[in-house]
mmCIF file of C-alpha atoms in Angstrom:
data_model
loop_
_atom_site.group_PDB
_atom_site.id
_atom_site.type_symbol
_atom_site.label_atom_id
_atom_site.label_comp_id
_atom_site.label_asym_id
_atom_site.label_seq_id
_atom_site.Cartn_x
_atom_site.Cartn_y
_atom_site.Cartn_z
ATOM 1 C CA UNK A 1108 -12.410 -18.932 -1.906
ATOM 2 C CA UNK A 1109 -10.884 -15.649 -3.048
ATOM 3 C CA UNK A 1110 -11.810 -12.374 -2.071
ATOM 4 C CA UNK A 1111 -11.026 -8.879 -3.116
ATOM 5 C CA UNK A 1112 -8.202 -6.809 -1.341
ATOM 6 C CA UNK A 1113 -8.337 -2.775 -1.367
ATOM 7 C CA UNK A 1114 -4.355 -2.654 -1.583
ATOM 8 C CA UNK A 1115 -1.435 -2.785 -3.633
ATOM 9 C CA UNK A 1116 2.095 -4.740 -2.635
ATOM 10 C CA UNK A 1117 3.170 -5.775 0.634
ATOM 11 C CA UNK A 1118 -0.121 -6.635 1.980
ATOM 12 C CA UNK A 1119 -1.059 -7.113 5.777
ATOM 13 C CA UNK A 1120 -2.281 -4.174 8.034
ATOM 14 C CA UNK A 1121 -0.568 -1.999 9.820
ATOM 15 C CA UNK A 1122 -2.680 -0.169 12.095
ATOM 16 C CA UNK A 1123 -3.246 3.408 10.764
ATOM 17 C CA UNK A 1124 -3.316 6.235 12.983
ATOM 18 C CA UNK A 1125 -4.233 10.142 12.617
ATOM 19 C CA UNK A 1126 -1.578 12.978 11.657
ATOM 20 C CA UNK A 1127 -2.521 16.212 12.984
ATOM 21 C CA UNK A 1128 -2.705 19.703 11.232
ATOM 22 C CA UNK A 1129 -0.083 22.403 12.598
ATOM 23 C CA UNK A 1130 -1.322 25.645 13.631
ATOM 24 C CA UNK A 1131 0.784 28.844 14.700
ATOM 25 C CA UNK A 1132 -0.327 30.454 18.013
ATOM 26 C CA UNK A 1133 -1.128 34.202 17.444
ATOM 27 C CA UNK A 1134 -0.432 36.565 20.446
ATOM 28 C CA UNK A 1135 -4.233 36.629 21.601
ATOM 29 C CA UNK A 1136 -4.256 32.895 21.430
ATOM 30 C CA UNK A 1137 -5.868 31.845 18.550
ATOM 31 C CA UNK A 1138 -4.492 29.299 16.428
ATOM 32 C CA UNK A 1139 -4.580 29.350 12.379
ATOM 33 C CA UNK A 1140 -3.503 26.610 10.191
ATOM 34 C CA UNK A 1141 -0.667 27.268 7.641
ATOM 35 C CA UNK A 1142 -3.225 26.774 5.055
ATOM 36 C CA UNK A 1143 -5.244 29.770 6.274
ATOM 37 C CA UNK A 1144 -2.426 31.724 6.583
ATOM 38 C CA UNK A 1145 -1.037 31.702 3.184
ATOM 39 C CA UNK A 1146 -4.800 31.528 1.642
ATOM 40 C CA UNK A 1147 -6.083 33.727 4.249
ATOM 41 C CA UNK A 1148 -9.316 31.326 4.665
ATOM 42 C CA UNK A 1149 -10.126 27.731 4.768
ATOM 43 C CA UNK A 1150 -11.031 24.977 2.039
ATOM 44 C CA UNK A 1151 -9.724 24.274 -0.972
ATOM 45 C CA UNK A 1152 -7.481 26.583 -2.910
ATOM 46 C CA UNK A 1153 -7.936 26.496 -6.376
ATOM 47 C CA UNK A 1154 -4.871 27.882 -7.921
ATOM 48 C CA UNK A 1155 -1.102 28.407 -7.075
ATOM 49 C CA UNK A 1156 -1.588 26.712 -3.715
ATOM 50 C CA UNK A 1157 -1.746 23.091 -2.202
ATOM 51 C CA UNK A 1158 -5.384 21.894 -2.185
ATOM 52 C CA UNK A 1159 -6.097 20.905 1.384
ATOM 53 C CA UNK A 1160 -9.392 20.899 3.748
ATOM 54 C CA UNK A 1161 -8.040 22.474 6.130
ATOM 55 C CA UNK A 1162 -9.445 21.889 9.552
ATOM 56 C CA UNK A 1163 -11.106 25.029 11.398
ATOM 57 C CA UNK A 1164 -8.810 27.158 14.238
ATOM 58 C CA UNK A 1165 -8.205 26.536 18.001
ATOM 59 C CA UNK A 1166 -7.154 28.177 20.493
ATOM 60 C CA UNK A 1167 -4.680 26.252 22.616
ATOM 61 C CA UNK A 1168 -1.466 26.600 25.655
ATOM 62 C CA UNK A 1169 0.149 23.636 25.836
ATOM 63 C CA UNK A 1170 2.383 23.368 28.624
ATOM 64 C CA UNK A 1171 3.981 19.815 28.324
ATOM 65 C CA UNK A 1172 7.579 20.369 26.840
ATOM 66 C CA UNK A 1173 7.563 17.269 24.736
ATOM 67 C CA UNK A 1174 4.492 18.203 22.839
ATOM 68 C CA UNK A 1175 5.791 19.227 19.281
ATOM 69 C CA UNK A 1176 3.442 21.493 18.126
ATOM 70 C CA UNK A 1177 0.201 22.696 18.918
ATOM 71 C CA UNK A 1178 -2.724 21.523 16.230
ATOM 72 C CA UNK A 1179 -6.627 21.553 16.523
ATOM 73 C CA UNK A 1180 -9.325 19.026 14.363
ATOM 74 C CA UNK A 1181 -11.751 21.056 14.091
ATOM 75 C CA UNK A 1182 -13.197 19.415 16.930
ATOM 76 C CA UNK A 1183 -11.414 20.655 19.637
ATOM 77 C CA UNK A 1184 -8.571 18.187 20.263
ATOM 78 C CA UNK A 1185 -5.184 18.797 20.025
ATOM 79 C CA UNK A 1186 -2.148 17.037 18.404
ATOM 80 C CA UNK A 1187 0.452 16.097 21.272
ATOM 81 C CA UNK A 1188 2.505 13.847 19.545
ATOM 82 C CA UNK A 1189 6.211 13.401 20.788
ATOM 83 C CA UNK A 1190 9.031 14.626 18.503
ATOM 84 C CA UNK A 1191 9.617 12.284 16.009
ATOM 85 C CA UNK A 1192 13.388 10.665 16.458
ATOM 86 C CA UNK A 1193 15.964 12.250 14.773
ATOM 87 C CA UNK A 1194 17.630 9.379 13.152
ATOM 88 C CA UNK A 1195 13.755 8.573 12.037
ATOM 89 C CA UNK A 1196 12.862 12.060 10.346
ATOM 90 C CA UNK A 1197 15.297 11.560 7.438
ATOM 91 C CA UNK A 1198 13.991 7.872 6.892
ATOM 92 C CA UNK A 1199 10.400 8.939 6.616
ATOM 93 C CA UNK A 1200 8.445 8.681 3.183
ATOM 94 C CA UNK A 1201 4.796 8.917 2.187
ATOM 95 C CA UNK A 1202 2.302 5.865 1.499
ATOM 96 C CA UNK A 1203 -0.996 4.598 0.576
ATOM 97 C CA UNK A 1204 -1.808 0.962 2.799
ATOM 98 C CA UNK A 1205 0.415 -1.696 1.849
ATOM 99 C CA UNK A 1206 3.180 0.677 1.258
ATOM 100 C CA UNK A 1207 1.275 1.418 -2.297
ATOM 101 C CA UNK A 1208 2.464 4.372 -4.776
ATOM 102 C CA UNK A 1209 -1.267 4.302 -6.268
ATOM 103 C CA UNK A 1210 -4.439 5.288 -5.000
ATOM 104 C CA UNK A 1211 -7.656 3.858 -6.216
ATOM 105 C CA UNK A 1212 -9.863 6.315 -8.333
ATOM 106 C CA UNK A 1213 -13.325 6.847 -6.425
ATOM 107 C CA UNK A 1214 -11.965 6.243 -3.086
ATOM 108 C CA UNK A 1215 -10.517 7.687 -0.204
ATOM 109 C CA UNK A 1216 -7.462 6.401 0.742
ATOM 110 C CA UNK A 1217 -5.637 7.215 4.187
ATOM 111 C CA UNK A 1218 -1.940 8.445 3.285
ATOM 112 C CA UNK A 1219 0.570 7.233 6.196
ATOM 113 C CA UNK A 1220 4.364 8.838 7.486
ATOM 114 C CA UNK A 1221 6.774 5.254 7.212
ATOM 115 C CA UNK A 1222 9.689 3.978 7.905
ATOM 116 C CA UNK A 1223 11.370 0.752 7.149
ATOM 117 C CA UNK A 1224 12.511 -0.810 10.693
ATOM 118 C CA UNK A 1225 14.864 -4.019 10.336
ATOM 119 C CA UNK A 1226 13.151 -4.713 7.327
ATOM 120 C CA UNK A 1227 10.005 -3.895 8.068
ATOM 121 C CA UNK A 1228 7.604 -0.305 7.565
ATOM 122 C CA UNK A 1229 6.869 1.086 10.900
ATOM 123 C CA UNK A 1230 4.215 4.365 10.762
ATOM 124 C CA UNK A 1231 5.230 7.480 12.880
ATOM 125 C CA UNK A 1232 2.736 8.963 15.225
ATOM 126 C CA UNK A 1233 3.749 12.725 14.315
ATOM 127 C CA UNK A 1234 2.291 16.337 14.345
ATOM 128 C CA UNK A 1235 1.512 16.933 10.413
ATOM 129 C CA UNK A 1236 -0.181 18.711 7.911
ATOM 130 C CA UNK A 1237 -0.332 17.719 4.618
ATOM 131 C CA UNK A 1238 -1.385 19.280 1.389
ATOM 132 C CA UNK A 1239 -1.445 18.432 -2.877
ATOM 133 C CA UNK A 1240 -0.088 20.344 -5.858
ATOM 134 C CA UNK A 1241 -3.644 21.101 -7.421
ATOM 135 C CA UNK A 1242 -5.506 18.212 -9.240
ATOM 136 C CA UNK A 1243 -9.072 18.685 -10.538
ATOM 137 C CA UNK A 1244 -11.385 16.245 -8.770
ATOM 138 C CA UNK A 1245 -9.111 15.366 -5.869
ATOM 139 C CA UNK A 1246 -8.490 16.883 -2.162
ATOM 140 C CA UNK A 1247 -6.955 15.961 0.823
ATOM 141 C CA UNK A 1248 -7.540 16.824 4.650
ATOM 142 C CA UNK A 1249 -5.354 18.744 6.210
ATOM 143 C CA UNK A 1250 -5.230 17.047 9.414
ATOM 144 C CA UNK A 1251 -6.303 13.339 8.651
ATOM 145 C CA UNK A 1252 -4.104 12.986 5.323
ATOM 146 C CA UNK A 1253 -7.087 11.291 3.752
ATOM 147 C CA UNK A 1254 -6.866 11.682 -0.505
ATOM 148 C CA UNK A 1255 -10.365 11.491 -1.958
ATOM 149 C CA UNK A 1256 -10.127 10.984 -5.932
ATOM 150 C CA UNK A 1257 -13.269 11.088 -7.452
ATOM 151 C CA UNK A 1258 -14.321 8.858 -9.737
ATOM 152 C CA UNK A 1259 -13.615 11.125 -13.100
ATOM 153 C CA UNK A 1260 -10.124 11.406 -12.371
ATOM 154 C CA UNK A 1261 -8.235 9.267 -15.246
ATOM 155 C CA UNK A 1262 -6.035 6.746 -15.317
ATOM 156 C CA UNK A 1263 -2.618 7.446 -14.452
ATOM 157 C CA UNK A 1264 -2.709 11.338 -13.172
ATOM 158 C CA UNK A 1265 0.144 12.062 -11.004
ATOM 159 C CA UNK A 1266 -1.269 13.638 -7.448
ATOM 160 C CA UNK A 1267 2.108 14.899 -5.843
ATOM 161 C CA UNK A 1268 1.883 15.026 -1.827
ATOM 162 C CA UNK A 1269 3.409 16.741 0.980
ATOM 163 C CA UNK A 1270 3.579 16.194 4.732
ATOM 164 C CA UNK A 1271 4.996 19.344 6.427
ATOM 165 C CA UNK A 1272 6.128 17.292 9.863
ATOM 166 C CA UNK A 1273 6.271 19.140 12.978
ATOM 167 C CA UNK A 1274 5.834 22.757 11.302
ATOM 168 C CA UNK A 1275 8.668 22.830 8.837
ATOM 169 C CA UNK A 1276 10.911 20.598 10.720
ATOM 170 C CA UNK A 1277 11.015 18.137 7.165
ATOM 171 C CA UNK A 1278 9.136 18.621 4.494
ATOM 172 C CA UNK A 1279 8.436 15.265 2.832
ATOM 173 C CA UNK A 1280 6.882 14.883 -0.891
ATOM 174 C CA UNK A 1281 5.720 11.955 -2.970
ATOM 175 C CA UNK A 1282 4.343 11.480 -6.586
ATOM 176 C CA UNK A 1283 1.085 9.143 -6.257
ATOM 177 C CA UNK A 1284 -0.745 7.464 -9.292
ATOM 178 C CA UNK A 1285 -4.579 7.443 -10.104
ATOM 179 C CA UNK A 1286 -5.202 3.918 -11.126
ATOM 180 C CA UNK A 1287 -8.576 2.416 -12.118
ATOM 181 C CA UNK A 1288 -8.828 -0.690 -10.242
ATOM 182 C CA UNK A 1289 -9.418 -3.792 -12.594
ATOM 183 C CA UNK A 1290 -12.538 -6.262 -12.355
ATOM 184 C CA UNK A 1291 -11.138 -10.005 -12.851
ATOM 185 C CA UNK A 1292 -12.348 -13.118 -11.647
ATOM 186 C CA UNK A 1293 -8.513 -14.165 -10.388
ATOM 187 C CA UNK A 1294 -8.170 -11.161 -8.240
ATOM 188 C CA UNK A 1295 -7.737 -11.744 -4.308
ATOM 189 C CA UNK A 1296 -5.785 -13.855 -2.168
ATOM 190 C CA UNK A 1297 -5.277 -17.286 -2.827
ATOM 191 C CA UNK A 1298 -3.971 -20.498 -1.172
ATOM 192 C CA UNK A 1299 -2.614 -23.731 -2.626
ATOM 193 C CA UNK A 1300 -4.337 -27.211 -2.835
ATOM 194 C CA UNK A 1301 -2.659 -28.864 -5.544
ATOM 195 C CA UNK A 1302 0.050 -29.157 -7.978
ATOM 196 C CA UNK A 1303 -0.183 -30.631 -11.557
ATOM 197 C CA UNK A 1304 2.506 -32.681 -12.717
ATOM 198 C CA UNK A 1305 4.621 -31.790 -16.426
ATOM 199 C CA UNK A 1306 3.390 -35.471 -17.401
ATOM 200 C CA UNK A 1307 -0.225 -34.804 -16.905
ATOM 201 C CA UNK A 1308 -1.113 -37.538 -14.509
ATOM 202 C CA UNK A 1309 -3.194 -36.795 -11.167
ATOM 203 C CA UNK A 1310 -2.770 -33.754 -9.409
ATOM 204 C CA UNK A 1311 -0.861 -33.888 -5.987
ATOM 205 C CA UNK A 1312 -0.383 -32.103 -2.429
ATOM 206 C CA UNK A 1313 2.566 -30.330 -2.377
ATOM 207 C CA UNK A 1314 5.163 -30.172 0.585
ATOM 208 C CA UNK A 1315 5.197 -27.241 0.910
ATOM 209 C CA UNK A 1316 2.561 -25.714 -0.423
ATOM 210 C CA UNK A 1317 2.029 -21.532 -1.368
ATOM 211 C CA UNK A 1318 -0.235 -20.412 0.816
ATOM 212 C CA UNK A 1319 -0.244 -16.495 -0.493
ATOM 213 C CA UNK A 1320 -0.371 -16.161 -4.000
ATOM 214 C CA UNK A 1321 -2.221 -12.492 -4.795
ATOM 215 C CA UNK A 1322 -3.709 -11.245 -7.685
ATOM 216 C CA UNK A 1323 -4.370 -7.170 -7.014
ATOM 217 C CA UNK A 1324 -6.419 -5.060 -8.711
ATOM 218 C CA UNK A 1325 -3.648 -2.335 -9.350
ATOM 219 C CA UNK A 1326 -2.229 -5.465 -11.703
ATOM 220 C CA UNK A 1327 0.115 -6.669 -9.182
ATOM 221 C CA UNK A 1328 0.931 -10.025 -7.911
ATOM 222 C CA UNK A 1329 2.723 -11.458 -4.642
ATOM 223 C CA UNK A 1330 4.125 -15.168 -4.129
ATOM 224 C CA UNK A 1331 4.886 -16.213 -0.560
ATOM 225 C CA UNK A 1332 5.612 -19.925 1.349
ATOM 226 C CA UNK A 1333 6.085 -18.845 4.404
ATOM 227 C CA UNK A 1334 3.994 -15.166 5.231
ATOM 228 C CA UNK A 1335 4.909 -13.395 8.086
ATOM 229 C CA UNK A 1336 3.520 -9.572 8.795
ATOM 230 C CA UNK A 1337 4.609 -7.995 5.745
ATOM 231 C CA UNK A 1338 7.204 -10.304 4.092
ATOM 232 C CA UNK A 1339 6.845 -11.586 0.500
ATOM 233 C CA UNK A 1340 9.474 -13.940 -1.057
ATOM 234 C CA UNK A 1341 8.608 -12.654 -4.573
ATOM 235 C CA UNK A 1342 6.711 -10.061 -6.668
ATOM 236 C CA UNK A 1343 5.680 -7.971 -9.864
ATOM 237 C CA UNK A 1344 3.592 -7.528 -12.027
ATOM 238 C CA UNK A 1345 0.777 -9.370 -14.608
ATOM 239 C CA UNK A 1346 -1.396 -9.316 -18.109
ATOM 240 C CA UNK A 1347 -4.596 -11.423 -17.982
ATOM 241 C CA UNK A 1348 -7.055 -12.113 -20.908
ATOM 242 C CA UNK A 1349 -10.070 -13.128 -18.822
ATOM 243 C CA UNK A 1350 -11.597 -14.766 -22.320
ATOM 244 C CA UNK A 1351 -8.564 -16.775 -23.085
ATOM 245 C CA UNK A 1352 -7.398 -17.619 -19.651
ATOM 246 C CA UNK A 1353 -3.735 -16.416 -21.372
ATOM 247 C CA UNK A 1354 -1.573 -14.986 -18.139
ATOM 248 C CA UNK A 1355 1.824 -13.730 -17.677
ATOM 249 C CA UNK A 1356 3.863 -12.701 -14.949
ATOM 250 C CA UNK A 1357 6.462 -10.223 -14.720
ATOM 251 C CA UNK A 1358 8.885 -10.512 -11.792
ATOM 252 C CA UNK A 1359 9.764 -7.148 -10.695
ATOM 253 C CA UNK A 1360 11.768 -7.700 -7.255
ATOM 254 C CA UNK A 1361 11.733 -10.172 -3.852
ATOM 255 C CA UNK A 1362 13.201 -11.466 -1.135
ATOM 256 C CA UNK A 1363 13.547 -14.930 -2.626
ATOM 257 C CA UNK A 1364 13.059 -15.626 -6.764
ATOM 258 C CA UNK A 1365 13.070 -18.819 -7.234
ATOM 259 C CA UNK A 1366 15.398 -19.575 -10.670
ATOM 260 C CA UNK A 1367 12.443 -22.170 -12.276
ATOM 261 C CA UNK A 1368 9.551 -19.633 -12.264
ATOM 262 C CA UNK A 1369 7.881 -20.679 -15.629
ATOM 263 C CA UNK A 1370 5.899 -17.406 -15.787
ATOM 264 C CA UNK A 1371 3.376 -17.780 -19.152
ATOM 265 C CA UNK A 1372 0.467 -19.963 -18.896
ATOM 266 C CA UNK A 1373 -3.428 -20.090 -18.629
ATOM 267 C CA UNK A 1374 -5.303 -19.164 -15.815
ATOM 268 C CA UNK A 1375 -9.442 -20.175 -14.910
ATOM 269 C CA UNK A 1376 -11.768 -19.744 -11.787
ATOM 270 C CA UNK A 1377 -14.209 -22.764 -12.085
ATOM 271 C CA UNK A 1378 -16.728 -23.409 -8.662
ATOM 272 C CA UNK A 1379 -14.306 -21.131 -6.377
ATOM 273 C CA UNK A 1380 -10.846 -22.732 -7.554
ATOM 274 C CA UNK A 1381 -8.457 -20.615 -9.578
ATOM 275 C CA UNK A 1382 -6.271 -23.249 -11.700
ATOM 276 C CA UNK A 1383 -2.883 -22.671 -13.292
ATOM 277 C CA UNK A 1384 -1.598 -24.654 -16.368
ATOM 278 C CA UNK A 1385 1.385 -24.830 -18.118
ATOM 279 C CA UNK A 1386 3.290 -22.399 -16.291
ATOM 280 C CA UNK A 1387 5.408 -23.030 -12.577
ATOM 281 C CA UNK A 1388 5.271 -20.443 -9.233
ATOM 282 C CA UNK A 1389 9.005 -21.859 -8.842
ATOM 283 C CA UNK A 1390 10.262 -23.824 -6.463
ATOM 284 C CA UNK A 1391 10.437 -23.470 -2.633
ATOM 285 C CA UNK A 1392 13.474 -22.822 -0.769
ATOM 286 C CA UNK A 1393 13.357 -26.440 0.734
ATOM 287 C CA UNK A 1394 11.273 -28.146 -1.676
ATOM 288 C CA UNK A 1395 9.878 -32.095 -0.675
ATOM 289 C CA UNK A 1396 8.287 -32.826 -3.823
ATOM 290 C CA UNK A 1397 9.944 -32.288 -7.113
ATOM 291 C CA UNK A 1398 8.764 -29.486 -9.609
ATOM 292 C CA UNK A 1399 5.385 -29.079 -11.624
ATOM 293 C CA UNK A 1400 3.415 -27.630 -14.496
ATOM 294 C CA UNK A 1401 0.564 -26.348 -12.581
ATOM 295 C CA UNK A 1402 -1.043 -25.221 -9.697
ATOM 296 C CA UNK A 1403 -4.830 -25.144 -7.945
ATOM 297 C CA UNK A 1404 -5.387 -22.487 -5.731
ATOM 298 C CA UNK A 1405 -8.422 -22.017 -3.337
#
C-alpha cells in the first residue's frame, strides 16, 4: 500500500538539526541580532530588507575558544557550535528535506546547511542566521531556518534564501520554488510484486524485483533495485492523466539508466495495487529474468 511522502528527490531522512541566529555583543553585554541592527527592531521587514523573525536579544560571555559565535533563541540558549571545517564552508549549499529546490505552498518546511560527503549530503551543525529577499505571504525564522509559505502564494514564485554562517564568515544563497503539491492516486512509495510479460500471458515474480519506485507530489519520480540511505539508480520527472491512466516519464539524471526504459504507458490504482502497462522501468544491472511490458507495484 502506498502512502504519501512530504519530499521531493533523494528521499530518506537525514536527521535535521537547529541553526542558530548570530548576535553581536555590545559593550554593556547585550546581544542584538543582525536583523535588529540594520532594521533597528525585530519581525518582519517589509521593504528593502530580508524578511526574517528574528529571535529576541541575549545577553551572553562565552568563554570556550571553539565556540564560533555567540547567538540567543529567544529562549535563553545559546548557539555553541564548533567552526565549521574549512575545506567544508566552500562545499556548503542550501536545502529543503530530500535535498529539494521546492518548498510546498501552505507548509513550513525546515531549510538545512549540506554537503555532499563521498557521495552522500551530510548537514553541518553551524552558528547561522538566515533571512529572504521579500515575498508576500512567506517568512522565515531567523534562528530555526524554518520557511512558512502560506497557502496564497502561487505556483512557481521564486523565494531566494540566505544563510549568513558564522557572522559573515560565508554568505550562502539559494533560489527556492513555490510548488502546489499535486493530489494523485499513484503518488507515494511503491514496491514491486509482479511483472507482465510483452506476450500477455500470466504475470510473474521478478528476480530482482524494484523495491522503490516513487511517485512525488512535486511531479517527480525515483527508480531504485537496491536502496541504500540516499542512493537512487535513476530519476526525473512525469505527466499523469488520472482519467486516462496515460503516463510518461522523463529521465532527468541517475546513478544507473538502464538503456530499455520504455517510458510511455498507462498507469491504475485498483484495491491498493498501482499497475503499469505497456511501458518497461528498464532492466536491472544483473537481471535473472528477461525483460517485460509491465509492472504491479504494492
Amino acid at each position: 500500500m502506498a502512502y504519501s511522502p512530504t519530499f521531493s528527490l533523494w528521499i530518506t531522512g537525514l536527521a535535521l538539526t537547529l541553526g542558530c541566529t548570530l548576535v553581536s555583543v555590545d559593550d554593556d553585554g547585550a546581544g542584538s541580532t543582525a536583523a535588529e541592527e540594520s532594521s533597528g527592531g525585530t519581525g518582519p521587514t517589509t521593504t528593502g530588507e530580508p524578511t526574517t523573525t528574528s529571535p529576541s536579544s541575549g545577553s551572553t560571555d562565552p568563554t570556550d575558544p571553539t565556540v564560533t559565535s555567540v547567538d540567543s533563541s529567544g529562549d535563553g540558549s545559546m548557539c555553541l557550535a564548533p567552526p565549521v571545517d574549512e575545506e567544508i564552508v566552500n562545499q556548503l549549499f542550501i536545502t529543503a528535506p530530500g535535498l529539494s529546490s521546492s518548498v510546498r505552498a501552505g507548509e513550513a518546511t525546515d531549510l538545512r546547511l549540506v554537503w555532499i560527503d563521498n557521495g552522500f549530503p551530510d548537514e553541518v551543525d553551524a552558528c547561522v542566521e538566515w533571512s529572504i529577499d521579500p515575498v508576500d505571504g512567506v517568512t522565515i525564522d531567523a534562528f530555526t531556518g524554518v520557511l512558512d509559505v502560506d497557502a496564497s502564494v502561487p505556483d512557481g514564485t521564486i523565494v531566494s534564501v540566505t544563510a549568513d554562517l558564522e557572522d559573515g564568515r560565508r554568505l550562502i544563497t539559494a533560489d527556492l520554488e513555490v510548488y502546489i503539491p499535486l493530489e494523485l492516486d499513484i503518488l507515494g512509495f511503491w514496491n514491486e510484486l509482479q511483472q507482465l510479460p510483452c506476450d500477455g500471458g500470466p504475470a510473474f515474480t521478478p528476480e530482482p524485483t524494484i523495491p522503490e519506485l516513487v511517485f512525488y507530489d512535486t511531479g517527480e519520480f525515483t527508480v531504485t533495485w537496491t536502496p541504500f540511505e540516499v542512493y537512487i539508480d535513476y530519476w526525473g520527472t512525469y505527466s499523469y492523466l488520472e482519467g486516462t491512466g496515460a503516463l510518461v516519464l522523463t529521465v532527468e539524471g541517475g546513478n544507473y539508466v538502464p538503456d530499455d526504459i520504455d517510458g510511455e504507458g498507462v498507469a491504475g490504482v485498483v484495491d491498493g495495487l498501482l499497475r503499469l502497462e505497456d511501458m518497461w522501468l528498464g532492466s536491472a544491472q544483473e537481471p535473472v529474468t528477461p525483460p517485460a511490458c509491465g509492472h504491479v507495484f504494492e
